[in-house]
JSON list of C-alpha atoms in Angstrom, two decimals:
[
{"chain": "A", "resi": 1, "resn": "UNK", "atom": "CA", "xyz": [11.88, -11.73, 7.39]},
{"chain": "A", "resi": 2, "resn": "UNK", "atom": "CA", "xyz": [8.49, -11.26, 5.79]},
{"chain": "A", "resi": 3, "resn": "UNK", "atom": "CA", "xyz": [7.18, -8.41, 3.65]},
{"chain": "A", "resi": 4, "resn": "UNK", "atom": "CA", "xyz": [3.42, -8.30, 3.22]},
{"chain": "A", "resi": 5, "resn": "UNK", "atom": "CA", "xyz": [2.80, -5.92, 0.33]},
{"chain": "A", "resi": 6, "resn": "UNK", "atom": "CA", "xyz": [-0.83, -4.72, 0.38]},
{"chain": "A", "resi": 7, "resn": "UNK", "atom": "CA", "xyz": [-1.87, -2.84, -2.74]},
{"chain": "A", "resi": 8, "resn": "UNK", "atom": "CA", "xyz": [-5.01, -1.56, -4.39]},
{"chain": "A", "resi": 9, "resn": "UNK", "atom": "CA", "xyz": [-6.81, 1.69, -5.25]},
{"chain": "A", "resi": 10, "resn": "UNK", "atom": "CA", "xyz": [-7.18, 4.63, -2.90]},
{"chain": "A", "resi": 11, "resn": "UNK", "atom": "CA", "xyz": [-9.61, 4.07, 0.00]},
{"chain": "A", "resi": 12, "resn": "UNK", "atom": "CA", "xyz": [-9.87, 0.33, -0.65]},
{"chain": "A", "resi": 13, "resn": "UNK", "atom": "CA", "xyz": [-8.77, -0.34, 2.93]},
{"chain": "A", "resi": 14, "resn": "UNK", "atom": "CA", "xyz": [-5.05, -1.05, 2.65]},
{"chain": "A", "resi": 15, "resn": "UNK", "atom": "CA", "xyz": [-3.99, 0.81, 5.79]},
{"chain": "A", "resi": 16, "resn": "UNK", "atom": "CA", "xyz": [-6.94, -0.40, 7.86]},
{"chain": "A", "resi": 17, "resn": "UNK", "atom": "CA", "xyz": [-6.34, -4.02, 6.85]},
{"chain": "A", "resi": 18, "resn": "UNK", "atom": "CA", "xyz": [-2.65, -3.47, 7.62]},
{"chain": "A", "resi": 19, "resn": "UNK", "atom": "CA", "xyz": [-3.53, -2.14, 11.08]},
{"chain": "A", "resi": 20, "resn": "UNK", "atom": "CA", "xyz": [-5.65, -5.20, 11.79]},
{"chain": "A", "resi": 21, "resn": "UNK", "atom": "CA", "xyz": [-3.01, -7.59, 10.42]},
{"chain": "A", "resi": 22, "resn": "UNK", "atom": "CA", "xyz": [-0.36, -5.93, 12.61]},
{"chain": "A", "resi": 23, "resn": "UNK", "atom": "CA", "xyz": [-2.59, -6.53, 15.66]},
{"chain": "A", "resi": 24, "resn": "UNK", "atom": "CA", "xyz": [-2.80, -10.29, 15.06]},
{"chain": "A", "resi": 25, "resn": "UNK", "atom": "CA", "xyz": [0.80, -10.89, 13.93]},
{"chain": "A", "resi": 26, "resn": "UNK", "atom": "CA", "xyz": [4.25, -9.57, 14.85]},
{"chain": "A", "resi": 27, "resn": "UNK", "atom": "CA", "xyz": [4.39, -7.57, 11.60]},
{"chain": "A", "resi": 28, "resn": "UNK", "atom": "CA", "xyz": [5.07, -3.82, 11.70]},
{"chain": "A", "resi": 29, "resn": "UNK", "atom": "CA", "xyz": [2.86, -1.55, 9.57]},
{"chain": "A", "resi": 30, "resn": "UNK", "atom": "CA", "xyz": [4.46, 0.94, 7.19]},
{"chain": "A", "resi": 31, "resn": "UNK", "atom": "CA", "xyz": [1.59, 2.56, 5.30]},
{"chain": "A", "resi": 32, "resn": "UNK", "atom": "CA", "xyz": [2.49, 4.74, 2.34]},
{"chain": "A", "resi": 33, "resn": "UNK", "atom": "CA", "xyz": [1.22, 7.97, 3.90]},
{"chain": "A", "resi": 34, "resn": "UNK", "atom": "CA", "xyz": [3.75, 7.76, 6.72]},
{"chain": "A", "resi": 35, "resn": "UNK", "atom": "CA", "xyz": [6.34, 9.14, 4.30]},
{"chain": "A", "resi": 36, "resn": "UNK", "atom": "CA", "xyz": [3.99, 11.15, 2.08]},
{"chain": "A", "resi": 37, "resn": "UNK", "atom": "CA", "xyz": [2.60, 13.13, 5.00]},
{"chain": "A", "resi": 38, "resn": "UNK", "atom": "CA", "xyz": [6.06, 13.72, 6.46]},
{"chain": "A", "resi": 39, "resn": "UNK", "atom": "CA", "xyz": [7.36, 15.17, 3.20]},
{"chain": "A", "resi": 40, "resn": "UNK", "atom": "CA", "xyz": [4.27, 17.24, 2.35]},
{"chain": "A", "resi": 41, "resn": "UNK", "atom": "CA", "xyz": [5.07, 19.55, 5.24]},
{"chain": "A", "resi": 42, "resn": "UNK", "atom": "CA", "xyz": [7.83, 20.79, 2.94]},
{"chain": "A", "resi": 43, "resn": "UNK", "atom": "CA", "xyz": [7.10, 19.72, -0.65]},
{"chain": "A", "resi": 44, "resn": "UNK", "atom": "CA", "xyz": [3.87, 18.55, -2.27]},
{"chain": "A", "resi": 45, "resn": "UNK", "atom": "CA", "xyz": [4.05, 14.88, -3.22]},
{"chain": "A", "resi": 46, "resn": "UNK", "atom": "CA", "xyz": [3.26, 15.77, -6.84]},
{"chain": "A", "resi": 47, "resn": "UNK", "atom": "CA", "xyz": [6.55, 17.68, -7.16]},
{"chain": "A", "resi": 48, "resn": "UNK", "atom": "CA", "xyz": [9.89, 16.25, -8.22]},
{"chain": "A", "resi": 49, "resn": "UNK", "atom": "CA", "xyz": [11.34, 17.10, -4.80]},
{"chain": "A", "resi": 50, "resn": "UNK", "atom": "CA", "xyz": [8.43, 15.55, -2.94]},
{"chain": "A", "resi": 51, "resn": "UNK", "atom": "CA", "xyz": [8.60, 12.26, -4.84]},
{"chain": "A", "resi": 52, "resn": "UNK", "atom": "CA", "xyz": [12.39, 12.08, -4.46]},
{"chain": "A", "resi": 53, "resn": "UNK", "atom": "CA", "xyz": [12.22, 12.57, -0.70]},
{"chain": "A", "resi": 54, "resn": "UNK", "atom": "CA", "xyz": [9.37, 10.09, -0.21]},
{"chain": "A", "resi": 55, "resn": "UNK", "atom": "CA", "xyz": [11.30, 7.47, -2.20]},
{"chain": "A", "resi": 56, "resn": "UNK", "atom": "CA", "xyz": [14.52, 8.24, -0.32]},
{"chain": "A", "resi": 57, "resn": "UNK", "atom": "CA", "xyz": [12.90, 7.84, 3.12]},
{"chain": "A", "resi": 58, "resn": "UNK", "atom": "CA", "xyz": [11.14, 4.65, 2.08]},
{"chain": "A", "resi": 59, "resn": "UNK", "atom": "CA", "xyz": [14.28, 3.15, 0.60]},
{"chain": "A", "resi": 60, "resn": "UNK", "atom": "CA", "xyz": [16.29, 3.87, 3.75]},
{"chain": "A", "resi": 61, "resn": "UNK", "atom": "CA", "xyz": [13.59, 2.32, 5.95]},
{"chain": "A", "resi": 62, "resn": "UNK", "atom": "CA", "xyz": [13.39, -0.75, 3.71]},
{"chain": "A", "resi": 63, "resn": "UNK", "atom": "CA", "xyz": [17.20, -1.11, 3.70]},
{"chain": "A", "resi": 64, "resn": "UNK", "atom": "CA", "xyz": [17.48, -1.02, 7.48]},
{"chain": "A", "resi": 65, "resn": "UNK", "atom": "CA", "xyz": [14.40, -3.11, 8.12]},
{"chain": "A", "resi": 66, "resn": "UNK", "atom": "CA", "xyz": [15.43, -5.83, 5.65]},
{"chain": "A", "resi": 67, "resn": "UNK", "atom": "CA", "xyz": [18.76, -6.18, 7.50]},
{"chain": "A", "resi": 68, "resn": "UNK", "atom": "CA", "xyz": [17.13, -6.41, 10.92]},
{"chain": "A", "resi": 69, "resn": "UNK", "atom": "CA", "xyz": [16.06, -9.46, 12.88]},
{"chain": "A", "resi": 70, "resn": "UNK", "atom": "CA", "xyz": [12.46, -8.24, 13.09]},
{"chain": "A", "resi": 71, "resn": "UNK", "atom": "CA", "xyz": [9.67, -10.63, 12.07]},
{"chain": "A", "resi": 72, "resn": "UNK", "atom": "CA", "xyz": [8.43, -8.58, 9.16]},
{"chain": "A", "resi": 73, "resn": "UNK", "atom": "CA", "xyz": [6.71, -5.56, 7.69]},
{"chain": "A", "resi": 74, "resn": "UNK", "atom": "CA", "xyz": [3.41, -4.68, 6.05]},
{"chain": "A", "resi": 75, "resn": "UNK", "atom": "CA", "xyz": [3.78, -2.06, 3.31]},
{"chain": "A", "resi": 76, "resn": "UNK", "atom": "CA", "xyz": [0.81, -0.43, 1.57]},
{"chain": "A", "resi": 77, "resn": "UNK", "atom": "CA", "xyz": [0.97, 1.03, -1.92]},
{"chain": "A", "resi": 78, "resn": "UNK", "atom": "CA", "xyz": [-1.25, 2.22, -4.78]},
{"chain": "A", "resi": 79, "resn": "UNK", "atom": "CA", "xyz": [0.15, 0.22, -7.73]},
{"chain": "A", "resi": 80, "resn": "UNK", "atom": "CA", "xyz": [-0.53, 1.81, -11.12]},
{"chain": "A", "resi": 81, "resn": "UNK", "atom": "CA", "xyz": [-0.66, -1.31, -13.28]},
{"chain": "A", "resi": 82, "resn": "UNK", "atom": "CA", "xyz": [-0.40, 0.67, -16.51]},
{"chain": "A", "resi": 83, "resn": "UNK", "atom": "CA", "xyz": [2.92, 2.22, -15.43]},
{"chain": "A", "resi": 84, "resn": "UNK", "atom": "CA", "xyz": [6.10, 0.23, -16.06]},
{"chain": "A", "resi": 85, "resn": "UNK", "atom": "CA", "xyz": [7.84, 2.28, -13.35]},
{"chain": "A", "resi": 86, "resn": "UNK", "atom": "CA", "xyz": [5.45, 0.88, -10.73]},
{"chain": "A", "resi": 87, "resn": "UNK", "atom": "CA", "xyz": [6.14, -2.68, -11.86]},
{"chain": "A", "resi": 88, "resn": "UNK", "atom": "CA", "xyz": [9.87, -1.93, -11.55]},
{"chain": "A", "resi": 89, "resn": "UNK", "atom": "CA", "xyz": [9.38, -0.44, -8.08]},
{"chain": "A", "resi": 90, "resn": "UNK", "atom": "CA", "xyz": [7.56, -3.53, -6.83]},
{"chain": "A", "resi": 91, "resn": "UNK", "atom": "CA", "xyz": [10.20, -5.77, -8.41]},
{"chain": "A", "resi": 92, "resn": "UNK", "atom": "CA", "xyz": [13.08, -3.83, -6.80]},
{"chain": "A", "resi": 93, "resn": "UNK", "atom": "CA", "xyz": [11.41, -3.79, -3.39]},
{"chain": "A", "resi": 94, "resn": "UNK", "atom": "CA", "xyz": [10.80, -7.52, -3.58]},
{"chain": "A", "resi": 95, "resn": "UNK", "atom": "CA", "xyz": [14.37, -8.20, -4.69]},
{"chain": "A", "resi": 96, "resn": "UNK", "atom": "CA", "xyz": [15.76, -6.19, -1.78]},
{"chain": "A", "resi": 97, "resn": "UNK", "atom": "CA", "xyz": [13.95, -8.32, 0.81]},
{"chain": "A", "resi": 98, "resn": "UNK", "atom": "CA", "xyz": [14.50, -11.57, -1.09]},
{"chain": "A", "resi": 99, "resn": "UNK", "atom": "CA", "xyz": [18.24, -10.85, -1.42]},
{"chain": "A", "resi": 100, "resn": "UNK", "atom": "CA", "xyz": [18.38, -10.90, 2.36]},
{"chain": "A", "resi": 101, "resn": "UNK", "atom": "CA", "xyz": [16.43, -14.13, 2.72]},
{"chain": "A", "resi": 102, "resn": "UNK", "atom": "CA", "xyz": [13.00, -12.55, 3.07]},
{"chain": "A", "resi": 103, "resn": "UNK", "atom": "CA", "xyz": [9.71, -13.85, 1.76]},
{"chain": "A", "resi": 104, "resn": "UNK", "atom": "CA", "xyz": [7.26, -11.53, 0.00]},
{"chain": "A", "resi": 105, "resn": "UNK", "atom": "CA", "xyz": [3.48, -11.89, 0.24]},
{"chain": "A", "resi": 106, "resn": "UNK", "atom": "CA", "xyz": [1.32, -9.90, -2.19]},
{"chain": "A", "resi": 107, "resn": "UNK", "atom": "CA", "xyz": [-2.18, -8.93, -1.10]},
{"chain": "A", "resi": 108, "resn": "UNK", "atom": "CA", "xyz": [-4.34, -7.12, -3.66]},
{"chain": "A", "resi": 109, "resn": "UNK", "atom": "CA", "xyz": [-7.53, -5.46, -2.47]},
{"chain": "A", "resi": 110, "resn": "UNK", "atom": "CA", "xyz": [-10.42, -4.38, -4.64]},
{"chain": "A", "resi": 111, "resn": "UNK", "atom": "CA", "xyz": [-13.75, -2.83, -3.74]},
{"chain": "A", "resi": 112, "resn": "UNK", "atom": "CA", "xyz": [-16.66, -1.13, -5.48]},
{"chain": "A", "resi": 113, "resn": "UNK", "atom": "CA", "xyz": [-16.34, 2.60, -6.12]},
{"chain": "A", "resi": 114, "resn": "UNK", "atom": "CA", "xyz": [-19.29, 3.51, -3.86]},
{"chain": "A", "resi": 115, "resn": "UNK", "atom": "CA", "xyz": [-17.71, 1.61, -0.98]},
{"chain": "A", "resi": 116, "resn": "UNK", "atom": "CA", "xyz": [-14.35, 3.30, -1.59]},
{"chain": "A", "resi": 117, "resn": "UNK", "atom": "CA", "xyz": [-16.01, 6.73, -1.63]},
{"chain": "A", "resi": 118, "resn": "UNK", "atom": "CA", "xyz": [-17.61, 5.92, 1.74]},
{"chain": "A", "resi": 119, "resn": "UNK", "atom": "CA", "xyz": [-14.30, 4.65, 3.16]},
{"chain": "A", "resi": 120, "resn": "UNK", "atom": "CA", "xyz": [-12.59, 7.81, 1.94]},
{"chain": "A", "resi": 121, "resn": "UNK", "atom": "CA", "xyz": [-14.39, 9.68, 4.74]},
{"chain": "A", "resi": 122, "resn": "UNK", "atom": "CA", "xyz": [-13.88, 7.31, 7.68]},
{"chain": "A", "resi": 123, "resn": "UNK", "atom": "CA", "xyz": [-12.47, 8.76, 10.91]},
{"chain": "A", "resi": 124, "resn": "UNK", "atom": "CA", "xyz": [-9.59, 6.24, 10.94]},
{"chain": "A", "resi": 125, "resn": "UNK", "atom": "CA", "xyz": [-8.48, 7.26, 7.44]},
{"chain": "A", "resi": 126, "resn": "UNK", "atom": "CA", "xyz": [-8.72, 10.96, 8.21]},
{"chain": "A", "resi": 127, "resn": "UNK", "atom": "CA", "xyz": [-6.87, 10.54, 11.50]},
{"chain": "A", "resi": 128, "resn": "UNK", "atom": "CA", "xyz": [-3.91, 8.77, 9.91]},
{"chain": "A", "resi": 129, "resn": "UNK", "atom": "CA", "xyz": [-3.80, 10.58, 6.56]},
{"chain": "A", "resi": 130, "resn": "UNK", "atom": "CA", "xyz": [-3.96, 14.36, 7.08]},
{"chain": "A", "resi": 131, "resn": "UNK", "atom": "CA", "xyz": [-3.77, 15.10, 3.36]},
{"chain": "A", "resi": 132, "resn": "UNK", "atom": "CA", "xyz": [-7.08, 13.25, 2.88]},
{"chain": "A", "resi": 133, "resn": "UNK", "atom": "CA", "xyz": [-8.92, 15.60, 5.27]},
{"chain": "A", "resi": 134, "resn": "UNK", "atom": "CA", "xyz": [-9.64, 17.90, 2.34]},
{"chain": "A", "resi": 135, "resn": "UNK", "atom": "CA", "xyz": [-12.53, 15.65, 1.30]},
{"chain": "A", "resi": 136, "resn": "UNK", "atom": "CA", "xyz": [-13.35, 17.45, -1.93]},
{"chain": "A", "resi": 137, "resn": "UNK", "atom": "CA", "xyz": [-9.75, 17.19, -3.12]},
{"chain": "A", "resi": 138, "resn": "UNK", "atom": "CA", "xyz": [-9.45, 13.59, -1.90]},
{"chain": "A", "resi": 139, "resn": "UNK", "atom": "CA", "xyz": [-12.61, 12.44, -3.65]},
{"chain": "A", "resi": 140, "resn": "UNK", "atom": "CA", "xyz": [-11.60, 14.18, -6.88]},
{"chain": "A", "resi": 141, "resn": "UNK", "atom": "CA", "xyz": [-8.12, 12.64, -6.65]},
{"chain": "A", "resi": 142, "resn": "UNK", "atom": "CA", "xyz": [-9.61, 9.19, -6.10]},
{"chain": "A", "resi": 143, "resn": "UNK", "atom": "CA", "xyz": [-11.85, 9.51, -9.16]},
{"chain": "A", "resi": 144, "resn": "UNK", "atom": "CA", "xyz": [-9.27, 11.12, -11.45]},
{"chain": "A", "resi": 145, "resn": "UNK", "atom": "CA", "xyz": [-6.61, 8.53, -10.58]},
{"chain": "A", "resi": 146, "resn": "UNK", "atom": "CA", "xyz": [-9.11, 5.80, -11.38]},
{"chain": "A", "resi": 147, "resn": "UNK", "atom": "CA", "xyz": [-9.87, 7.43, -14.76]},
{"chain": "A", "resi": 148, "resn": "UNK", "atom": "CA", "xyz": [-6.19, 7.86, -15.67]},
{"chain": "A", "resi": 149, "resn": "UNK", "atom": "CA", "xyz": [-4.77, 4.56, -14.42]},
{"chain": "A", "resi": 150, "resn": "UNK", "atom": "CA", "xyz": [-5.59, 0.91, -13.95]},
{"chain": "A", "resi": 151, "resn": "UNK", "atom": "CA", "xyz": [-5.52, 0.30, -10.19]},
{"chain": "A", "resi": 152, "resn": "UNK", "atom": "CA", "xyz": [-6.26, -3.43, -10.03]},
{"chain": "A", "resi": 153, "resn": "UNK", "atom": "CA", "xyz": [-4.63, -6.29, -11.86]},
{"chain": "A", "resi": 154, "resn": "UNK", "atom": "CA", "xyz": [-6.12, -8.29, -14.68]},
{"chain": "A", "resi": 155, "resn": "UNK", "atom": "CA", "xyz": [-6.85, -11.97, -14.23]},
{"chain": "A", "resi": 156, "resn": "UNK", "atom": "CA", "xyz": [-3.55, -13.88, -14.27]},
{"chain": "A", "resi": 157, "resn": "UNK", "atom": "CA", "xyz": [-1.42, -10.74, -14.51]},
{"chain": "A", "resi": 158, "resn": "UNK", "atom": "CA", "xyz": [0.33, -11.07, -11.14]},
{"chain": "A", "resi": 159, "resn": "UNK", "atom": "CA", "xyz": [3.15, -13.60, -11.60]},
{"chain": "A", "resi": 160, "resn": "UNK", "atom": "CA", "xyz": [4.11, -14.00, -7.94]},
{"chain": "A", "resi": 161, "resn": "UNK", "atom": "CA", "xyz": [3.74, -17.23, -6.02]},
{"chain": "A", "resi": 162, "resn": "UNK", "atom": "CA", "xyz": [2.55, -15.82, -2.68]},
{"chain": "A", "resi": 163, "resn": "UNK", "atom": "CA", "xyz": [-0.37, -13.79, -3.99]},
{"chain": "A", "resi": 164, "resn": "UNK", "atom": "CA", "xyz": [-4.01, -13.33, -3.07]},
{"chain": "A", "resi": 165, "resn": "UNK", "atom": "CA", "xyz": [-6.66, -10.98, -4.47]},
{"chain": "A", "resi": 166, "resn": "UNK", "atom": "CA", "xyz": [-9.54, -10.11, -2.17]},
{"chain": "A", "resi": 167, "resn": "UNK", "atom": "CA", "xyz": [-12.68, -8.20, -3.02]},
{"chain": "A", "resi": 168, "resn": "UNK", "atom": "CA", "xyz": [-13.30, -6.58, 0.35]},
{"chain": "A", "resi": 169, "resn": "UNK", "atom": "CA", "xyz": [-16.38, -4.56, -0.60]},
{"chain": "A", "resi": 170, "resn": "UNK", "atom": "CA", "xyz": [-18.46, -6.47, 1.94]},
{"chain": "A", "resi": 171, "resn": "UNK", "atom": "CA", "xyz": [-15.73, -7.60, 4.33]},
{"chain": "A", "resi": 172, "resn": "UNK", "atom": "CA", "xyz": [-14.44, -5.90, 7.45]},
{"chain": "A", "resi": 173, "resn": "UNK", "atom": "CA", "xyz": [-10.76, -5.13, 7.82]},
{"chain": "A", "resi": 174, "resn": "UNK", "atom": "CA", "xyz": [-10.62, -7.72, 10.61]},
{"chain": "A", "resi": 175, "resn": "UNK", "atom": "CA", "xyz": [-12.04, -10.40, 8.31]},
{"chain": "A", "resi": 176, "resn": "UNK", "atom": "CA", "xyz": [-9.55, -9.56, 5.55]},
{"chain": "A", "resi": 177, "resn": "UNK", "atom": "CA", "xyz": [-6.63, -9.58, 8.00]},
{"chain": "A", "resi": 178, "resn": "UNK", "atom": "CA", "xyz": [-7.67, -13.01, 9.24]},
{"chain": "A", "resi": 179, "resn": "UNK", "atom": "CA", "xyz": [-7.89, -14.31, 5.64]},
{"chain": "A", "resi": 180, "resn": "UNK", "atom": "CA", "xyz": [-4.37, -13.02, 4.92]},
{"chain": "A", "resi": 181, "resn": "UNK", "atom": "CA", "xyz": [-2.96, -14.41, 8.16]},
{"chain": "A", "resi": 182, "resn": "UNK", "atom": "CA", "xyz": [-4.40, -17.88, 7.48]},
{"chain": "A", "resi": 183, "resn": "UNK", "atom": "CA", "xyz": [-3.53, -17.92, 3.75]},
{"chain": "A", "resi": 184, "resn": "UNK", "atom": "CA", "xyz": [0.15, -17.14, 4.39]},
{"chain": "A", "resi": 185, "resn": "UNK", "atom": "CA", "xyz": [0.50, -18.70, 7.85]},
{"chain": "A", "resi": 186, "resn": "UNK", "atom": "CA", "xyz": [1.68, -15.42, 9.41]}
]
């Protein structure tokens, strides 16, 4: 069992890279908006109820998937590096898969703000993330999250063995997926 954890700021390309990686491996993509968009039909993600339900659905999917005989999963996530709770979440998720014999691969993406603002409006993103279709809100959320939180790691901060950081400002999702596949022999 493999878990490829792709993280980075909003609109950096996590889902799109995950889609491309899923195409060239036997990994299944579970991008973070699959649960967020499900729950927001009932509760906004910013509410206590919304966050609880998103976490509950994700945890149940991770539990069942980690017990399966499937090859592996790609999970995308915006990691707030200045929040201890996010570090704990990543640690717990990793421990769940590792406790069942899985291997975790950490892929951090970073890109320039102008590129992320352009990617925020791509048809693929808007098709798969309905909440992002309100472009004014989405752009403001992207900028305000960046002002409030640190969304990429510092040099040497990630302690994990199977880790790669890729600046994908000038790389296509296909190129990044190929780099990840080759780096981790997926």
